[in-house]
CSV table of N, CA and C in Angstrom, one decimal:
chain,number,residue,atom,x,y,z
R,67,MET,N,-5.7,10.1,-7.9
R,67,MET,CA,-4.5,9.6,-7.2
R,67,MET,C,-5.0,8.6,-6.2
R,68,LYS,N,-4.3,7.5,-6.1
R,68,LYS,CA,-4.6,6.4,-5.1
R,68,LYS,C,-3.5,6.5,-4.0
R,69,ARG,N,-4.0,6.1,-2.8
R,69,ARG,CA,-3.1,6.2,-1.6
R,69,ARG,C,-3.2,4.9,-0.8
R,70,PHE,N,-2.1,4.4,-0.3
R,70,PHE,CA,-2.1,3.3,0.6
R,70,PHE,C,-1.3,3.6,1.8
R,71,GLU,N,-1.8,3.4,3.0
R,71,GLU,CA,-1.1,3.6,4.3
R,71,GLU,C,-0.8,2.3,4.9
R,72,CYS,N,0.4,2.0,5.1
R,72,CYS,CA,0.8,0.6,5.6
R,72,CYS,C,0.2,0.4,7.0
R,73,GLY,N,0.1,1.4,7.8
R,73,GLY,CA,-0.4,1.3,9.2
R,73,GLY,C,-1.8,0.7,9.2
R,74,THR,N,-2.6,0.8,8.1
R,74,THR,CA,-3.9,0.1,8.1
R,74,THR,C,-3.8,-1.4,8.0
R,75,LEU,N,-2.6,-1.9,7.6
R,75,LEU,CA,-2.3,-3.3,7.5
R,75,LEU,C,-1.4,-3.8,8.6
R,76,VAL,N,-0.3,-3.0,8.8
R,76,VAL,CA,0.7,-3.3,9.9
R,76,VAL,C,0.6,-2.2,10.9
R,77,PRO,N,-0.1,-2.4,12.0
R,77,PRO,CA,-0.2,-1.3,13.0
R,77,PRO,C,1.1,-0.8,13.4
R,78,GLY,N,1.2,0.6,13.5
R,78,GLY,CA,2.4,1.3,14.0
R,78,GLY,C,3.3,1.7,12.8
R,79,CYS,N,3.1,1.2,11.6
R,79,CYS,CA,3.9,1.6,10.5
R,79,CYS,C,3.4,2.9,9.9
R,80,HIS,N,4.2,3.9,9.7
R,80,HIS,CA,3.8,5.2,9.2
R,80,HIS,C,4.1,5.4,7.7
R,81,TRP,N,4.6,4.3,7.0
R,81,TRP,CA,4.9,4.4,5.6
R,81,TRP,C,3.6,4.5,4.8
R,82,HIS,N,3.6,5.3,3.7
R,82,HIS,CA,2.5,5.4,2.8
R,82,HIS,C,3.1,5.7,1.4
R,83,THR,N,2.2,5.4,0.4
R,83,THR,CA,2.6,5.7,-1.0
R,83,THR,C,1.4,6.2,-1.7
R,84,ARG,N,1.6,6.9,-2.8
R,84,ARG,CA,0.6,7.4,-3.7
R,84,ARG,C,1.0,7.2,-5.1
R,85,ALA,N,0.0,6.9,-6.0
R,85,ALA,CA,0.3,6.8,-7.4
R,85,ALA,C,-1.0,6.9,-8.2
R,86,GLU,N,-0.9,7.2,-9.4
R,86,GLU,CA,-2.1,7.3,-10.3
R,86,GLU,C,-2.9,6.0,-10.4
R,87,LYS,N,-2.2,4.9,-10.5
R,87,LYS,CA,-2.8,3.6,-10.8
R,87,LYS,C,-2.7,2.7,-9.6
R,88,GLU,N,-3.8,2.0,-9.4
R,88,GLU,CA,-3.8,1.0,-8.2
R,88,GLU,C,-2.7,0.0,-8.3
R,89,ALA,N,-2.4,-0.5,-9.6
R,89,ALA,CA,-1.3,-1.5,-9.7
R,89,ALA,C,0.0,-1.0,-9.2
R,90,GLU,N,0.3,0.3,-9.4
R,90,GLU,CA,1.6,0.8,-9.0
R,90,GLU,C,1.6,1.0,-7.5
R,91,VAL,N,0.5,1.3,-6.9
R,91,VAL,CA,0.4,1.4,-5.4
R,91,VAL,C,0.6,0.0,-4.8
R,92,VAL,N,0.0,-1.0,-5.4
R,92,VAL,CA,0.2,-2.4,-4.9
R,92,VAL,C,1.6,-2.8,-5.1
R,93,ARG,N,2.3,-2.5,-6.2
R,93,ARG,CA,3.7,-2.9,-6.4
R,93,ARG,C,4.5,-2.3,-5.4
R,94,ARG,N,4.3,-1.0,-5.1
R,94,ARG,CA,5.2,-0.3,-4.1
R,94,ARG,C,4.9,-0.9,-2.7
R,95,ALA,N,3.6,-1.2,-2.4
R,95,ALA,CA,3.3,-1.8,-1.1
R,95,ALA,C,3.9,-3.1,-0.9
R,96,VAL,N,3.9,-4.0,-1.9
R,96,VAL,CA,4.5,-5.3,-1.8
R,96,VAL,C,6.0,-5.2,-1.6
R,97,GLU,N,6.6,-4.3,-2.3
R,97,GLU,CA,8.1,-4.1,-2.1
R,97,GLU,C,8.4,-3.6,-0.7
R,98,HIS,N,7.6,-2.7,-0.2
R,98,HIS,CA,7.7,-2.2,1.2
R,98,HIS,C,7.6,-3.4,2.2
R,99,LEU,N,6.6,-4.2,2.0
R,99,LEU,CA,6.4,-5.3,2.9
R,99,LEU,C,7.6,-6.3,2.9
R,100,ARG,N,8.2,-6.5,1.7
R,100,ARG,CA,9.3,-7.4,1.6
R,100,ARG,C,10.6,-6.7,2.3
R,101,VAL,N,10.8,-5.5,2.0
R,101,VAL,CA,12.1,-4.8,2.5
R,101,VAL,C,12.0,-4.5,3.9
R,102,THR,N,10.9,-3.8,4.3
R,102,THR,CA,10.8,-3.3,5.7
R,102,THR,C,10.3,-4.3,6.7
R,103,HIS,N,9.3,-5.1,6.3
R,103,HIS,CA,8.6,-6.0,7.2
R,103,HIS,C,9.1,-7.4,7.1
R,104,GLY,N,10.0,-7.7,6.2
R,104,GLY,CA,10.6,-9.0,6.1
R,104,GLY,C,9.7,-10.1,5.5
R,105,GLU,N,8.6,-9.7,4.8
R,105,GLU,CA,7.7,-10.7,4.2
R,105,GLU,C,8.4,-11.3,3.0
R,106,GLU,N,8.7,-12.6,3.0
R,106,GLU,CA,9.3,-13.3,1.9
R,106,GLU,C,8.3,-13.7,0.9
R,107,VAL,N,7.2,-14.1,1.3
R,107,VAL,CA,6.1,-14.6,0.4
R,107,VAL,C,4.9,-13.7,0.5
R,108,ILE,N,4.5,-13.2,-0.6
R,108,ILE,CA,3.3,-12.3,-0.7
R,108,ILE,C,2.2,-13.1,-1.3
R,109,ARG,N,1.3,-13.6,-0.5
R,109,ARG,CA,0.2,-14.4,-1.0
R,109,ARG,C,-0.9,-13.6,-1.7
R,110,PRO,N,-1.7,-14.2,-2.6
R,110,PRO,CA,-2.8,-13.4,-3.2
R,110,PRO,C,-3.7,-12.7,-2.1
R,111,SER,N,-3.9,-13.4,-1.0
R,111,SER,CA,-4.7,-12.8,0.0
R,111,SER,C,-4.1,-11.5,0.6
R,112,MET,N,-2.8,-11.4,0.6
R,112,MET,CA,-2.1,-10.2,1.1
R,112,MET,C,-2.4,-9.1,0.1
R,113,VAL,N,-2.3,-9.4,-1.2
R,113,VAL,CA,-2.5,-8.4,-2.2
R,113,VAL,C,-4.0,-7.9,-2.1
R,114,ASP,N,-4.9,-8.8,-1.8
R,114,ASP,CA,-6.3,-8.5,-1.6
R,114,ASP,C,-6.4,-7.5,-0.5
R,115,HIS,N,-5.7,-7.8,0.6
R,115,HIS,CA,-5.8,-6.9,1.8
R,115,HIS,C,-5.2,-5.5,1.5
R,116,ILE,N,-4.2,-5.4,0.7
R,116,ILE,CA,-3.6,-4.2,0.3
R,116,ILE,C,-4.7,-3.4,-0.6
R,117,LYS,N,-5.3,-4.1,-1.5
R,117,LYS,CA,-6.3,-3.4,-2.4
R,117,LYS,C,-7.5,-2.9,-1.6
R,118,GLU,N,-7.9,-3.7,-0.6
R,118,GLU,CA,-9.0,-3.3,0.2
R,118,GLU,C,-8.7,-2.0,0.9
R,119,ARG,N,-7.5,-1.7,1.2
R,119,ARG,CA,-7.1,-0.5,2.0
R,119,ARG,C,-6.6,0.7,1.1
R,120,ILE,N,-6.6,0.6,-0.2
R,120,ILE,CA,-6.3,1.7,-1.0
R,120,ILE,C,-7.5,2.6,-1.1
R,121,ARG,N,-7.2,3.9,-0.9
R,121,ARG,CA,-8.2,4.9,-0.9
R,121,ARG,C,-7.9,6.0,-2.0
R,122,GLU,N,-8.9,6.7,-2.4
R,122,GLU,CA,-8.7,7.8,-3.3
R,122,GLU,C,-8.1,8.9,-2.4
R,123,ASP,N,-7.0,9.5,-2.9
R,123,ASP,CA,-6.3,10.5,-2.1
R,123,ASP,C,-7.0,11.8,-2.3
R,124,GLN,N,-7.2,12.6,-1.3
R,124,GLN,CA,-7.9,13.8,-1.3
R,124,GLN,C,-6.9,14.9,-1.8
R,125,PRO,N,-7.3,15.7,-2.8
R,125,PRO,CA,-6.4,16.7,-3.3
R,125,PRO,C,-6.3,17.8,-2.2
R,126,THR,N,-5.1,18.4,-2.1
R,126,THR,CA,-4.8,19.4,-1.2
R,126,THR,C,-5.1,20.8,-1.8
R,127,THR,N,-5.7,21.7,-1.1
R,127,THR,CA,-6.0,23.0,-1.7
R,127,THR,C,-5.0,24.0,-1.1
R,128,ALA,N,-4.5,24.8,-2.0
R,128,ALA,CA,-3.5,25.8,-1.6
R,128,ALA,C,-4.1,27.1,-1.2
């Protein structure tokens, strides 16, 4: 499972997402940046910044 925390890119933002595939995490992050942070143009460098911040999510133990 992959995880992206927006606060690693936009300080103070607590939004995060998880998905099995990196592409889905990137898609959700881009949509979040458009809707929540008002980014109208997502440049390839922004996608690179998102990918750099995606981490493997640690499974929780019950």
